[in-house]
CSV table of C-alpha atoms in Angstrom, one decimal:
chain,number,residue,atom,x,y,z
A,24,UNK,CA,-15.2,23.3,-18.5
A,25,UNK,CA,-11.6,23.3,-17.4
A,26,UNK,CA,-8.7,22.1,-19.4
A,27,UNK,CA,-7.8,19.5,-16.8
A,28,UNK,CA,-11.0,17.6,-17.2
A,29,UNK,CA,-10.9,17.7,-21.0
A,30,UNK,CA,-7.4,16.2,-21.0
A,31,UNK,CA,-8.5,13.8,-18.4
A,32,UNK,CA,-11.4,12.8,-20.6
A,33,UNK,CA,-9.0,12.3,-23.5
A,34,UNK,CA,-6.9,10.0,-21.4
A,35,UNK,CA,-9.9,8.0,-20.2
A,36,UNK,CA,-11.4,7.8,-23.7
A,37,UNK,CA,-8.1,6.7,-25.2
A,38,UNK,CA,-8.1,3.8,-22.8
A,39,UNK,CA,-11.7,2.8,-23.0
A,40,UNK,CA,-12.9,-0.3,-24.8
A,41,UNK,CA,-13.2,-0.2,-28.6
A,42,UNK,CA,-15.8,2.0,-30.1
A,43,UNK,CA,-19.4,1.0,-29.5
A,44,UNK,CA,-21.2,-0.6,-32.5
A,45,UNK,CA,-23.9,1.3,-34.3
A,46,UNK,CA,-26.5,-1.3,-33.1
A,47,UNK,CA,-26.1,-0.3,-29.5
A,48,UNK,CA,-28.5,2.4,-28.0
A,49,UNK,CA,-27.4,6.0,-28.2
A,50,UNK,CA,-27.1,6.3,-24.5
A,51,UNK,CA,-24.3,3.8,-24.4
A,52,UNK,CA,-22.2,5.7,-27.0
A,53,UNK,CA,-19.4,8.0,-25.9
A,54,UNK,CA,-18.5,11.3,-27.5
A,55,UNK,CA,-16.7,14.5,-26.3
A,56,UNK,CA,-20.1,16.3,-26.4
A,57,UNK,CA,-21.8,13.7,-24.2
A,58,UNK,CA,-18.8,13.5,-21.9
A,59,UNK,CA,-18.8,17.2,-21.2
A,60,UNK,CA,-22.6,17.7,-21.1
A,61,UNK,CA,-23.3,17.0,-17.4
A,62,UNK,CA,-24.4,19.7,-15.0
A,63,UNK,CA,-21.8,21.0,-12.6
A,64,UNK,CA,-22.9,22.2,-9.1
A,65,UNK,CA,-21.2,25.1,-7.3
A,66,UNK,CA,-22.0,27.7,-4.6
A,67,UNK,CA,-23.8,25.3,-2.3
A,68,UNK,CA,-25.3,27.3,0.6
A,69,UNK,CA,-27.8,26.9,3.4
A,70,UNK,CA,-30.2,29.2,5.2
A,71,UNK,CA,-29.0,30.3,8.7
A,72,UNK,CA,-32.2,29.1,10.4
A,73,UNK,CA,-34.5,27.3,8.0
A,74,UNK,CA,-33.9,24.0,6.2
A,75,UNK,CA,-33.6,25.4,2.7
A,76,UNK,CA,-30.4,25.0,0.7
A,77,UNK,CA,-29.5,26.4,-2.7
A,78,UNK,CA,-26.8,26.0,-5.3
A,79,UNK,CA,-25.9,26.8,-8.9
A,80,UNK,CA,-26.1,24.2,-11.8
A,81,UNK,CA,-24.0,25.0,-14.9
A,82,UNK,CA,-25.7,23.0,-17.7
A,83,UNK,CA,-23.7,23.4,-20.9
A,84,UNK,CA,-22.9,27.0,-20.0
A,85,UNK,CA,-26.5,27.9,-18.9
A,86,UNK,CA,-26.2,28.8,-15.2
A,87,UNK,CA,-29.2,28.6,-12.9
A,88,UNK,CA,-30.1,28.5,-9.3
A,89,UNK,CA,-31.7,25.4,-7.8
A,90,UNK,CA,-33.0,24.8,-4.4
A,91,UNK,CA,-34.3,22.1,-2.1
A,92,UNK,CA,-36.1,22.0,1.3
A,93,UNK,CA,-37.1,19.6,4.0
A,94,UNK,CA,-38.6,17.1,4.5
A,95,UNK,CA,-38.1,15.5,1.1
A,96,UNK,CA,-35.3,17.7,-0.3
A,97,UNK,CA,-36.5,17.5,-3.9
A,98,UNK,CA,-34.4,19.6,-6.2
A,99,UNK,CA,-36.2,22.4,-8.1
A,100,UNK,CA,-35.0,25.0,-10.5
A,101,UNK,CA,-35.6,28.7,-9.4
A,102,UNK,CA,-34.1,30.7,-12.2
A,103,UNK,CA,-34.5,30.1,-16.0
A,104,UNK,CA,-31.6,31.7,-17.8
A,105,UNK,CA,-31.4,30.1,-21.2
A,106,UNK,CA,-28.2,31.5,-22.8
A,107,UNK,CA,-24.6,30.3,-22.6
A,108,UNK,CA,-23.5,33.9,-22.1
A,109,UNK,CA,-20.6,33.5,-19.6
A,110,UNK,CA,-22.4,35.4,-16.9
A,111,UNK,CA,-21.6,33.8,-13.5
A,112,UNK,CA,-24.1,33.3,-10.7
A,113,UNK,CA,-22.2,33.7,-7.4
A,114,UNK,CA,-22.5,35.0,-3.8
A,115,UNK,CA,-25.7,33.1,-3.1
A,116,UNK,CA,-27.3,34.0,0.3
A,117,UNK,CA,-30.5,32.4,1.6
A,118,UNK,CA,-32.7,34.4,4.0
A,119,UNK,CA,-33.2,33.0,7.5
A,120,UNK,CA,-36.8,32.1,6.7
A,121,UNK,CA,-35.8,30.4,3.5
A,122,UNK,CA,-38.3,32.5,1.4
A,123,UNK,CA,-35.8,34.3,-0.8
A,124,UNK,CA,-32.3,34.1,-2.2
A,125,UNK,CA,-30.0,37.0,-3.1
A,126,UNK,CA,-27.1,36.5,-5.6
A,127,UNK,CA,-24.7,38.2,-8.0
A,128,UNK,CA,-25.0,37.8,-11.7
A,129,UNK,CA,-22.0,38.6,-13.9
A,130,UNK,CA,-18.3,39.1,-13.3
A,131,UNK,CA,-15.4,36.8,-13.5
A,132,UNK,CA,-14.9,35.6,-9.8
A,133,UNK,CA,-13.3,32.3,-10.6
A,134,UNK,CA,-10.5,33.7,-12.8
A,135,UNK,CA,-6.8,33.7,-11.7
A,136,UNK,CA,-6.7,37.4,-12.5
A,137,UNK,CA,-10.2,38.9,-12.2
A,138,UNK,CA,-10.8,41.7,-14.7
A,139,UNK,CA,-12.4,45.0,-13.8
A,140,UNK,CA,-14.6,44.8,-16.9
A,141,UNK,CA,-17.1,41.9,-16.9
A,142,UNK,CA,-16.6,39.2,-19.5
A,143,UNK,CA,-18.5,39.4,-22.8
A,144,UNK,CA,-17.9,36.1,-24.6
A,145,UNK,CA,-20.8,36.8,-27.0
A,146,UNK,CA,-19.4,40.1,-28.1
A,147,UNK,CA,-22.8,41.7,-27.2
A,148,UNK,CA,-23.2,45.4,-28.1
A,149,UNK,CA,-24.5,46.1,-24.6
A,150,UNK,CA,-21.9,45.8,-21.9
A,151,UNK,CA,-22.7,43.0,-19.3
A,152,UNK,CA,-23.3,44.2,-15.8
A,153,UNK,CA,-22.3,42.8,-12.4
A,154,UNK,CA,-25.5,43.1,-10.4
A,155,UNK,CA,-27.3,42.1,-7.3
A,156,UNK,CA,-30.5,40.0,-7.9
A,157,UNK,CA,-33.1,38.3,-5.7
A,158,UNK,CA,-35.6,35.6,-6.3
A,159,UNK,CA,-38.4,34.2,-4.2
A,160,UNK,CA,-38.1,30.5,-3.4
A,161,UNK,CA,-41.9,29.9,-3.8
A,162,UNK,CA,-41.7,31.1,-7.5
A,163,UNK,CA,-41.6,34.2,-9.6
A,164,UNK,CA,-39.2,36.0,-11.8
A,165,UNK,CA,-35.8,37.3,-10.4
A,166,UNK,CA,-35.6,41.0,-9.8
A,167,UNK,CA,-32.4,43.1,-10.3
A,168,UNK,CA,-31.8,45.2,-7.1
A,169,UNK,CA,-28.7,47.2,-8.0
A,170,UNK,CA,-25.4,47.0,-9.8
A,171,UNK,CA,-22.7,45.7,-7.4
A,172,UNK,CA,-20.9,42.6,-6.0
A,173,UNK,CA,-20.3,40.6,-2.8
A,174,UNK,CA,-23.9,40.5,-1.7
A,175,UNK,CA,-24.7,39.4,1.9
A,176,UNK,CA,-28.3,39.2,3.1
A,177,UNK,CA,-29.2,40.5,6.5
A,178,UNK,CA,-30.2,38.2,9.4
A,179,UNK,CA,-33.7,39.5,9.2
A,180,UNK,CA,-33.9,38.8,5.5
A,181,UNK,CA,-35.0,42.4,4.6
A,182,UNK,CA,-31.8,43.9,3.2
A,183,UNK,CA,-28.8,43.1,1.2
A,184,UNK,CA,-25.4,44.7,1.8
A,185,UNK,CA,-23.0,44.8,-1.2
A,186,UNK,CA,-20.0,46.5,-2.6
A,187,UNK,CA,-19.9,49.1,-5.4
A,188,UNK,CA,-16.8,51.2,-6.4
A,189,UNK,CA,-15.0,50.2,-3.2
A,190,UNK,CA,-17.8,51.2,-0.8
A,191,UNK,CA,-20.6,49.4,1.0
A,192,UNK,CA,-24.2,49.9,-0.1
A,193,UNK,CA,-27.5,48.5,1.0
A,194,UNK,CA,-30.8,47.7,-0.8
A,195,UNK,CA,-34.1,46.2,0.3
A,196,UNK,CA,-34.4,42.6,-0.9
A,197,UNK,CA,-37.9,43.3,-2.2
A,198,UNK,CA,-36.6,46.2,-4.4
A,199,UNK,CA,-39.0,48.6,-2.8
A,200,UNK,CA,-36.5,51.5,-2.8
A,201,UNK,CA,-33.2,52.2,-4.6
A,202,UNK,CA,-29.8,51.2,-3.2
A,203,UNK,CA,-28.0,53.7,-1.1
A,204,UNK,CA,-24.4,54.0,0.1
A,205,UNK,CA,-24.2,53.1,3.8
A,206,UNK,CA,-21.2,55.3,4.7
A,207,UNK,CA,-17.9,56.6,3.4
A,208,UNK,CA,-14.5,55.2,4.3
A,209,UNK,CA,-11.1,55.8,2.8
A,210,UNK,CA,-9.6,52.9,0.9
A,211,UNK,CA,-11.7,50.0,-0.4
A,212,UNK,CA,-14.4,48.5,1.9
A,213,UNK,CA,-15.4,44.9,1.7
A,214,UNK,CA,-15.8,41.6,3.6
A,215,UNK,CA,-19.1,42.9,5.2
A,216,UNK,CA,-20.5,40.7,8.0
A,217,UNK,CA,-23.8,41.4,9.8
A,218,UNK,CA,-23.9,41.3,13.6
A,219,UNK,CA,-26.1,38.4,14.9
A,220,UNK,CA,-29.1,40.8,15.4
A,221,UNK,CA,-28.5,42.6,12.1
A,222,UNK,CA,-28.1,46.0,13.7
A,223,UNK,CA,-24.4,46.5,12.8
A,224,UNK,CA,-21.8,45.6,10.2
A,225,UNK,CA,-18.2,44.7,10.5
A,226,UNK,CA,-16.1,45.2,7.4
A,227,UNK,CA,-12.5,45.4,6.2
A,228,UNK,CA,-11.1,48.7,4.9
A,229,UNK,CA,-8.2,48.0,2.6
A,230,UNK,CA,-5.7,50.9,2.6
A,231,UNK,CA,-3.2,49.3,0.2
A,232,UNK,CA,-0.2,48.7,2.5
A,233,UNK,CA,-2.4,47.9,5.5
A,234,UNK,CA,-6.1,47.2,6.3
A,235,UNK,CA,-8.4,47.8,9.2
A,236,UNK,CA,-11.4,46.1,10.7
A,237,UNK,CA,-14.3,48.5,11.3
A,238,UNK,CA,-17.8,48.4,12.8
A,239,UNK,CA,-20.6,50.5,11.3
A,240,UNK,CA,-23.8,51.1,13.4
A,241,UNK,CA,-25.8,53.9,11.9
A,242,UNK,CA,-25.5,57.3,10.2
A,243,UNK,CA,-25.0,59.2,13.5
A,244,UNK,CA,-22.3,57.0,15.0
A,245,UNK,CA,-18.7,57.2,13.7
A,246,UNK,CA,-17.1,54.0,12.4
A,247,UNK,CA,-15.4,52.2,15.3
A,248,UNK,CA,-12.0,50.7,14.3
A,249,UNK,CA,-10.8,47.6,16.0
A,250,UNK,CA,-7.2,48.1,17.4
A,251,UNK,CA,-6.1,50.0,14.3
A,252,UNK,CA,-2.5,49.6,13.2
A,253,UNK,CA,-0.3,49.4,10.1
A,254,UNK,CA,-0.9,45.7,9.9
A,255,UNK,CA,-3.2,43.8,7.5
A,256,UNK,CA,-6.4,42.9,9.5
A,257,UNK,CA,-9.2,40.7,8.1
A,258,UNK,CA,-11.6,37.8,8.5
A,259,UNK,CA,-13.8,39.5,11.1
A,260,UNK,CA,-16.1,37.2,13.1
A,261,UNK,CA,-18.8,38.3,15.5
A,262,UNK,CA,-19.3,36.6,18.9
A,263,UNK,CA,-22.8,35.1,19.4
A,264,UNK,CA,-23.8,37.9,21.7
A,265,UNK,CA,-22.6,40.6,19.3
A,266,UNK,CA,-20.3,42.2,21.9
A,267,UNK,CA,-16.9,41.1,20.5
A,268,UNK,CA,-15.2,40.6,17.2
A,269,UNK,CA,-12.4,38.2,16.4
A,270,UNK,CA,-10.1,38.9,13.5
A,271,UNK,CA,-6.8,37.9,11.9
A,272,UNK,CA,-3.7,40.1,11.7
A,273,UNK,CA,-0.7,39.8,9.4
A,274,UNK,CA,2.1,42.2,9.0
A,275,UNK,CA,1.7,45.3,6.8
A,276,UNK,CA,3.6,46.0,3.6
A,277,UNK,CA,7.0,47.8,3.7
A,278,UNK,CA,10.4,47.3,5.2
A,279,UNK,CA,13.4,45.7,3.6
A,280,UNK,CA,12.7,43.8,0.3
A,281,UNK,CA,12.4,40.1,0.7
A,282,UNK,CA,14.6,37.7,-1.4
A,283,UNK,CA,12.8,36.4,-4.4
A,284,UNK,CA,14.4,33.0,-4.4
A,285,UNK,CA,14.0,32.2,-0.7
A,286,UNK,CA,10.9,31.2,1.2
A,287,UNK,CA,10.2,33.7,4.0
A,288,UNK,CA,7.8,33.1,6.9
A,289,UNK,CA,4.5,35.0,7.0
A,290,UNK,CA,3.5,34.9,10.7
A,291,UNK,CA,0.0,35.8,11.8
A,292,UNK,CA,-2.1,36.2,14.8
A,293,UNK,CA,-5.7,36.1,16.1
A,294,UNK,CA,-7.2,39.0,18.0
A,295,UNK,CA,-10.3,39.5,20.1
A,296,UNK,CA,-11.8,43.1,20.1
A,297,UNK,CA,-14.5,44.9,22.0
A,298,UNK,CA,-17.0,45.8,19.3
A,299,UNK,CA,-18.2,48.9,21.2
A,300,UNK,CA,-14.8,50.4,22.0
A,301,UNK,CA,-12.3,48.8,19.7
A,302,UNK,CA,-9.8,47.7,22.4
A,303,UNK,CA,-8.3,44.3,21.6
A,304,UNK,CA,-5.9,41.7,22.9
A,305,UNK,CA,-3.9,38.9,21.2
A,306,UNK,CA,-5.5,35.4,21.5
A,307,UNK,CA,-2.8,33.5,19.6
A,308,UNK,CA,0.3,34.2,17.7
A,309,UNK,CA,1.8,31.8,15.1
A,310,UNK,CA,5.5,30.8,15.3
A,311,UNK,CA,7.7,32.8,13.0
A,312,UNK,CA,8.5,29.8,10.8
A,313,UNK,CA,7.5,28.6,7.4
A,314,UNK,CA,5.0,26.2,8.9
A,315,UNK,CA,3.7,29.0,11.0
A,316,UNK,CA,2.9,31.1,7.9
A,317,UNK,CA,-0.6,32.2,7.1
A,318,UNK,CA,-2.5,29.3,5.5
A,319,UNK,CA,-3.5,29.3,1.9
A,320,UNK,CA,-5.9,26.3,2.0
A,321,UNK,CA,-9.6,26.9,1.1
A,322,UNK,CA,-11.0,29.4,3.5
A,323,UNK,CA,-7.4,30.4,4.6
A,324,UNK,CA,-7.6,31.0,8.4
A,325,UNK,CA,-11.2,29.5,8.5
A,326,UNK,CA,-11.8,31.6,11.7
A,327,UNK,CA,-15.1,30.7,13.5
A,328,UNK,CA,-16.5,31.8,16.9
A,329,UNK,CA,-17.5,28.5,18.5
A,330,UNK,CA,-19.6,27.6,21.6
A,331,UNK,CA,-17.9,27.8,25.0
A,332,UNK,CA,-16.3,31.1,24.0
A,333,UNK,CA,-13.7,29.3,21.8
A,334,UNK,CA,-12.2,30.3,18.5
A,335,UNK,CA,-11.6,27.8,15.7
A,336,UNK,CA,-8.8,28.3,13.1
A,337,UNK,CA,-6.8,26.4,10.5
A,338,UNK,CA,-3.0,26.3,10.6
A,339,UNK,CA,-0.2,24.3,9.0
A,340,UNK,CA,1.8,23.9,12.2
A,341,UNK,CA,2.7,20.2,11.7
A,342,UNK,CA,3.0,20.4,7.9
A,343,UNK,CA,-0.6,19.7,7.3
A,344,UNK,CA,-3.6,22.1,7.2
A,345,UNK,CA,-5.4,21.2,10.5
A,346,UNK,CA,-8.2,22.7,12.6
A,347,UNK,CA,-7.4,24.1,16.1
A,348,UNK,CA,-9.5,25.3,19.0
A,349,UNK,CA,-8.5,27.9,21.5
A,350,UNK,CA,-10.2,29.9,24.3
A,351,UNK,CA,-10.7,33.5,23.5
A,352,UNK,CA,-8.7,34.3,26.6
A,353,UNK,CA,-5.7,32.6,25.1
A,354,UNK,CA,-3.7,29.5,26.0
A,355,UNK,CA,-2.4,26.5,24.1
A,356,UNK,CA,-4.4,25.6,21.0
A,357,UNK,CA,-6.1,22.2,20.9
A,358,UNK,CA,-5.5,20.2,17.7
A,359,UNK,CA,-8.9,18.9,16.6
A,360,UNK,CA,-7.9,17.0,13.4
A,361,UNK,CA,-4.7,15.1,14.1
A,362,UNK,CA,-3.3,13.0,11.3
A,363,UNK,CA,-1.5,13.0,7.9
A,364,UNK,CA,-4.1,14.7,5.8
A,365,UNK,CA,-5.3,18.1,4.8
A,366,UNK,CA,-8.5,19.8,6.2
A,367,UNK,CA,-10.5,22.1,4.0
A,368,UNK,CA,-14.1,23.3,3.2
A,369,UNK,CA,-14.8,24.0,6.9
A,370,UNK,CA,-18.3,24.9,8.2
A,371,UNK,CA,-19.7,25.2,11.7
A,372,UNK,CA,-23.1,24.0,13.0
A,373,UNK,CA,-25.9,26.5,13.9
A,374,UNK,CA,-25.3,25.8,17.6
A,375,UNK,CA,-21.6,26.4,17.1
A,376,UNK,CA,-20.7,23.1,18.8
A,377,UNK,CA,-19.7,21.0,15.8
A,378,UNK,CA,-17.5,21.4,12.8
A,379,UNK,CA,-17.8,19.7,9.4
A,380,UNK,CA,-15.1,19.6,6.8
A,381,UNK,CA,-13.6,17.6,3.9
A,382,UNK,CA,-10.3,15.7,4.2
A,383,UNK,CA,-8.2,13.2,2.2
A,384,UNK,CA,-8.4,10.7,5.0
A,385,UNK,CA,-10.2,7.4,5.7
A,386,UNK,CA,-9.7,3.7,6.4
A,387,UNK,CA,-8.9,2.9,2.8
A,388,UNK,CA,-5.3,3.5,1.7
A,389,UNK,CA,-6.7,5.1,-1.5
A,390,UNK,CA,-8.5,7.8,0.6
A,391,UNK,CA,-5.3,9.9,0.5
A,392,UNK,CA,-6.3,10.7,-3.1
A,393,UNK,CA,-10.0,11.3,-2.3
A,394,UNK,CA,-12.0,13.8,-0.3
A,395,UNK,CA,-14.5,12.6,2.4
A,396,UNK,CA,-16.8,14.5,4.8
A,397,UNK,CA,-16.0,14.4,8.6
A,398,UNK,CA,-17.4,16.1,11.7
A,399,UNK,CA,-15.6,16.9,15.0
A,400,UNK,CA,-16.7,18.7,18.2
A,401,UNK,CA,-15.2,22.2,18.7
A,402,UNK,CA,-13.6,21.3,22.0
A,403,UNK,CA,-12.2,17.8,21.6
A,404,UNK,CA,-10.5,15.7,18.9
A,405,UNK,CA,-13.3,13.1,18.3
A,406,UNK,CA,-13.4,12.8,14.5
A,407,UNK,CA,-16.3,11.0,12.9
A,408,UNK,CA,-16.3,9.9,9.3
A,409,UNK,CA,-19.6,10.6,7.5
A,410,UNK,CA,-19.0,9.5,3.9
A,411,UNK,CA,-16.6,6.6,3.6
A,412,UNK,CA,-16.2,4.7,0.4
A,413,UNK,CA,-14.8,5.1,-3.2
A,414,UNK,CA,-16.5,8.5,-3.9
A,415,UNK,CA,-15.3,12.1,-3.5
A,416,UNK,CA,-17.2,14.6,-1.4
A,417,UNK,CA,-16.6,18.3,-0.6
A,418,UNK,CA,-18.1,21.7,0.3
A,419,UNK,CA,-20.2,20.5,3.4
A,420,UNK,CA,-22.6,22.8,5.2
A,421,UNK,CA,-25.2,22.4,7.9
A,422,UNK,CA,-28.8,23.1,7.3
A,423,UNK,CA,-30.3,25.9,9.5
A,424,UNK,CA,-31.9,23.4,11.9
A,425,UNK,CA,-28.6,21.6,12.4
A,426,UNK,CA,-30.2,18.2,11.6
A,427,UNK,CA,-28.7,17.7,8.1
A,428,UNK,CA,-25.5,18.2,6.2
A,429,UNK,CA,-25.5,19.2,2.5
A,430,UNK,CA,-22.4,18.7,0.4
A,431,UNK,CA,-21.3,17.9,-3.2
A,432,UNK,CA,-20.5,14.3,-4.0
A,433,UNK,CA,-19.1,12.5,-7.1
A,434,UNK,CA,-18.1,9.0,-8.0
A,435,UNK,CA,-15.3,7.5,-10.0
A,436,UNK,CA,-17.5,7.6,-13.1
A,437,UNK,CA,-20.5,9.7,-11.9
A,438,UNK,CA,-20.5,13.5,-12.2
A,439,UNK,CA,-20.9,15.6,-9.1
A,440,UNK,CA,-24.3,16.4,-7.6
A,441,UNK,CA,-25.5,18.1,-4.4
A,442,UNK,CA,-26.3,15.6,-1.7
A,443,UNK,CA,-27.8,15.7,1.8
A,444,UNK,CA,-27.6,13.4,4.8
A,445,UNK,CA,-28.4,13.3,8.5
A,446,UNK,CA,-25.9,15.3,10.5
A,447,UNK,CA,-25.3,12.3,12.8
A,448,UNK,CA,-24.5,10.1,9.8
A,449,UNK,CA,-26.5,8.0,7.4
A,450,UNK,CA,-27.2,7.4,3.8
A,451,UNK,CA,-26.7,10.4,1.5
A,452,UNK,CA,-29.5,11.4,-0.8
A,453,UNK,CA,-28.5,12.9,-4.2
A,454,UNK,CA,-30.2,16.0,-5.5
A,455,UNK,CA,-30.9,16.4,-9.2
A,456,UNK,CA,-29.9,12.9,-10.2
A,457,UNK,CA,-32.5,13.0,-12.9
A,458,UNK,CA,-30.2,15.4,-14.8
A,459,UNK,CA,-27.5,12.8,-15.3
A,460,UNK,CA,-29.8,9.8,-16.0
A,461,UNK,CA,-28.6,9.7,-19.6
A,462,UNK,CA,-24.9,10.3,-18.8
A,463,UNK,CA,-22.7,7.5,-20.2
A,464,UNK,CA,-21.1,6.6,-16.9
A,465,UNK,CA,-20.7,3.0,-17.8
A,466,UNK,CA,-18.3,4.0,-20.6
A,467,UNK,CA,-15.7,5.5,-18.2
A,468,UNK,CA,-12.9,3.5,-16.5
A,469,UNK,CA,-12.1,3.7,-12.8
A,470,UNK,CA,-8.8,5.4,-12.1
A,471,UNK,CA,-6.2,3.6,-10.0
A,472,UNK,CA,-3.7,5.3,-7.6
A,473,UNK,CA,-0.1,5.1,-8.6
A,474,UNK,CA,2.8,6.4,-6.5
A,475,UNK,CA,6.3,6.8,-7.8
A,476,UNK,CA,9.5,8.5,-6.7
A,477,UNK,CA,10.9,11.5,-8.6
A,478,UNK,CA,14.6,12.1,-9.2
A,479,UNK,CA,15.0,14.1,-6.0
A,480,UNK,CA,13.2,11.5,-3.9
A,481,UNK,CA,9.8,13.1,-3.7
A,482,UNK,CA,6.9,10.7,-3.7
A,483,UNK,CA,4.5,11.7,-6.5
A,484,UNK,CA,0.8,10.6,-6.6
A,485,UNK,CA,-0.8,10.1,-9.9
A,486,UNK,CA,-3.9,8.4,-11.4
A,487,UNK,CA,-3.8,5.7,-14.0
A,488,UNK,CA,-6.7,5.3,-16.5
A,489,UNK,CA,-6.4,1.9,-18.1
A,490,UNK,CA,-8.8,-0.1,-20.1
A,491,UNK,CA,-9.3,-3.8,-19.4
A,492,UNK,CA,-7.6,-6.3,-21.7
A,493,UNK,CA,-5.1,-5.8,-24.4
A,494,UNK,CA,-1.5,-7.0,-24.5
A,495,UNK,CA,1.5,-4.9,-23.5
A,496,UNK,CA,3.1,-2.7,-24.4
A,497,UNK,CA,0.1,-0.3,-24.4
A,498,UNK,CA,0.1,3.3,-25.7
A,499,UNK,CA,-0.9,6.1,-23.4
A,500,UNK,CA,-1.0,9.8,-22.7
A,501,UNK,CA,0.9,11.5,-19.9
A,502,UNK,CA,-0.7,14.6,-18.4
A,503,UNK,CA,1.4,16.7,-16.0
A,504,UNK,CA,0.1,19.8,-14.2
A,505,UNK,CA,0.9,22.0,-11.3
A,506,UNK,CA,0.0,21.7,-7.7
A,507,UNK,CA,-0.5,21.1,-4.9
A,508,UNK,CA,-3.8,23.0,-4.8
A,509,UNK,CA,-5.0,21.6,-8.2
A,510,UNK,CA,-4.8,18.0,-7.3
A,511,UNK,CA,-6.2,15.2,-9.4
A,512,UNK,CA,-8.3,12.7,-7.4
A,513,UNK,CA,-9.6,9.1,-7.7
A,514,UNK,CA,-13.0,10.5,-8.7
A,515,UNK,CA,-14.6,13.3,-10.5
């Protein structure tokens, strides 16, 4: 549980009505333990072709994988880890047929400064491992496949590629044979992405002051580098036919030192390469301005290869993180999400014709301090709001059939849960709501938006938690924290 929420709870509880009497039912009482006992969902993912989705629930430190499938999307628990041992479950990947899920157990992926040694909060005498695991969605115990990280299941669902000691390895998802190193490359290899047919891999080779995008085919074929240079290349994306690769390029390290007290532009560009030969051309280059700098919003460039031979990317060109669409041959980018709001948590539909994302936008003036789910075609700025209202929603993803959108949703006093709704719009259905049936939501106040001007004229957004009644002046607690990425919202 992060410190922000604990302090937020303290603020809310200090402003709640007076303590509940002993005669009231226990479910109506409020304590720090009850306030922090709800399950928190993360790592929501969907199968590429089936309707199965999966996510992680953290219940009082016990992390487990849950899943749901069409037509009823009833949440069910797949793994049954019982200890609060600090071992994360990350990198979930559902096979195309929805019959298995690979994942990573262990590590410290969410830390500001990830440690090379896995965390050991219980001071266990056996060092915890970061390892690749798999579990069948129809039941059975998880099986450890190999030590490693960054697991990605193949399109055919038979293999999992992962990283170990800076190299790429592969292992059968059924554990029928030991893991083996795919190939050797200098530097550190990562960001593996399977080609659409699963016959090749693109990856990023980090050489320290520069990085390269490469393609691996088989043991008898040398690695093919995509327009190698001394720049930092990354975010490789396959074309639907597997013949081309789009990637992002930023400048390499070196040159004259940059001033520490001055903001310096970090320009970037998008390239399209021939996957077989490595030749490439520039599709788009950002302006060499601060607003043209490489984005740092969730997903960074959010590069996607869309239908109609178009590329989707995110940029801050007008001062807001927005989605743009451009032909792979180049030209002027089309702004898909115009407006005074930020776009994040971007996903593309299986047919590559529609984008879904979260944004602090909507008809309500308070939506600037919320997140809602929107969809937009990849070739025109026709935004559709999917989740209007007082809640907060994020991390949307399409199901493999393209008919539904899964996301995480929370209310002003209701903890977050996975939810699913028709892709065209409709009423969301919460998954796992039975887990918060006893949560004391009624004891929490609804925050109000407050906007005030700082000494330098900047408009600052805050949230006020205030109990009803009482005469002024009222006592309170002020909580100030950094931003803008760690924003407080009018919801969970």
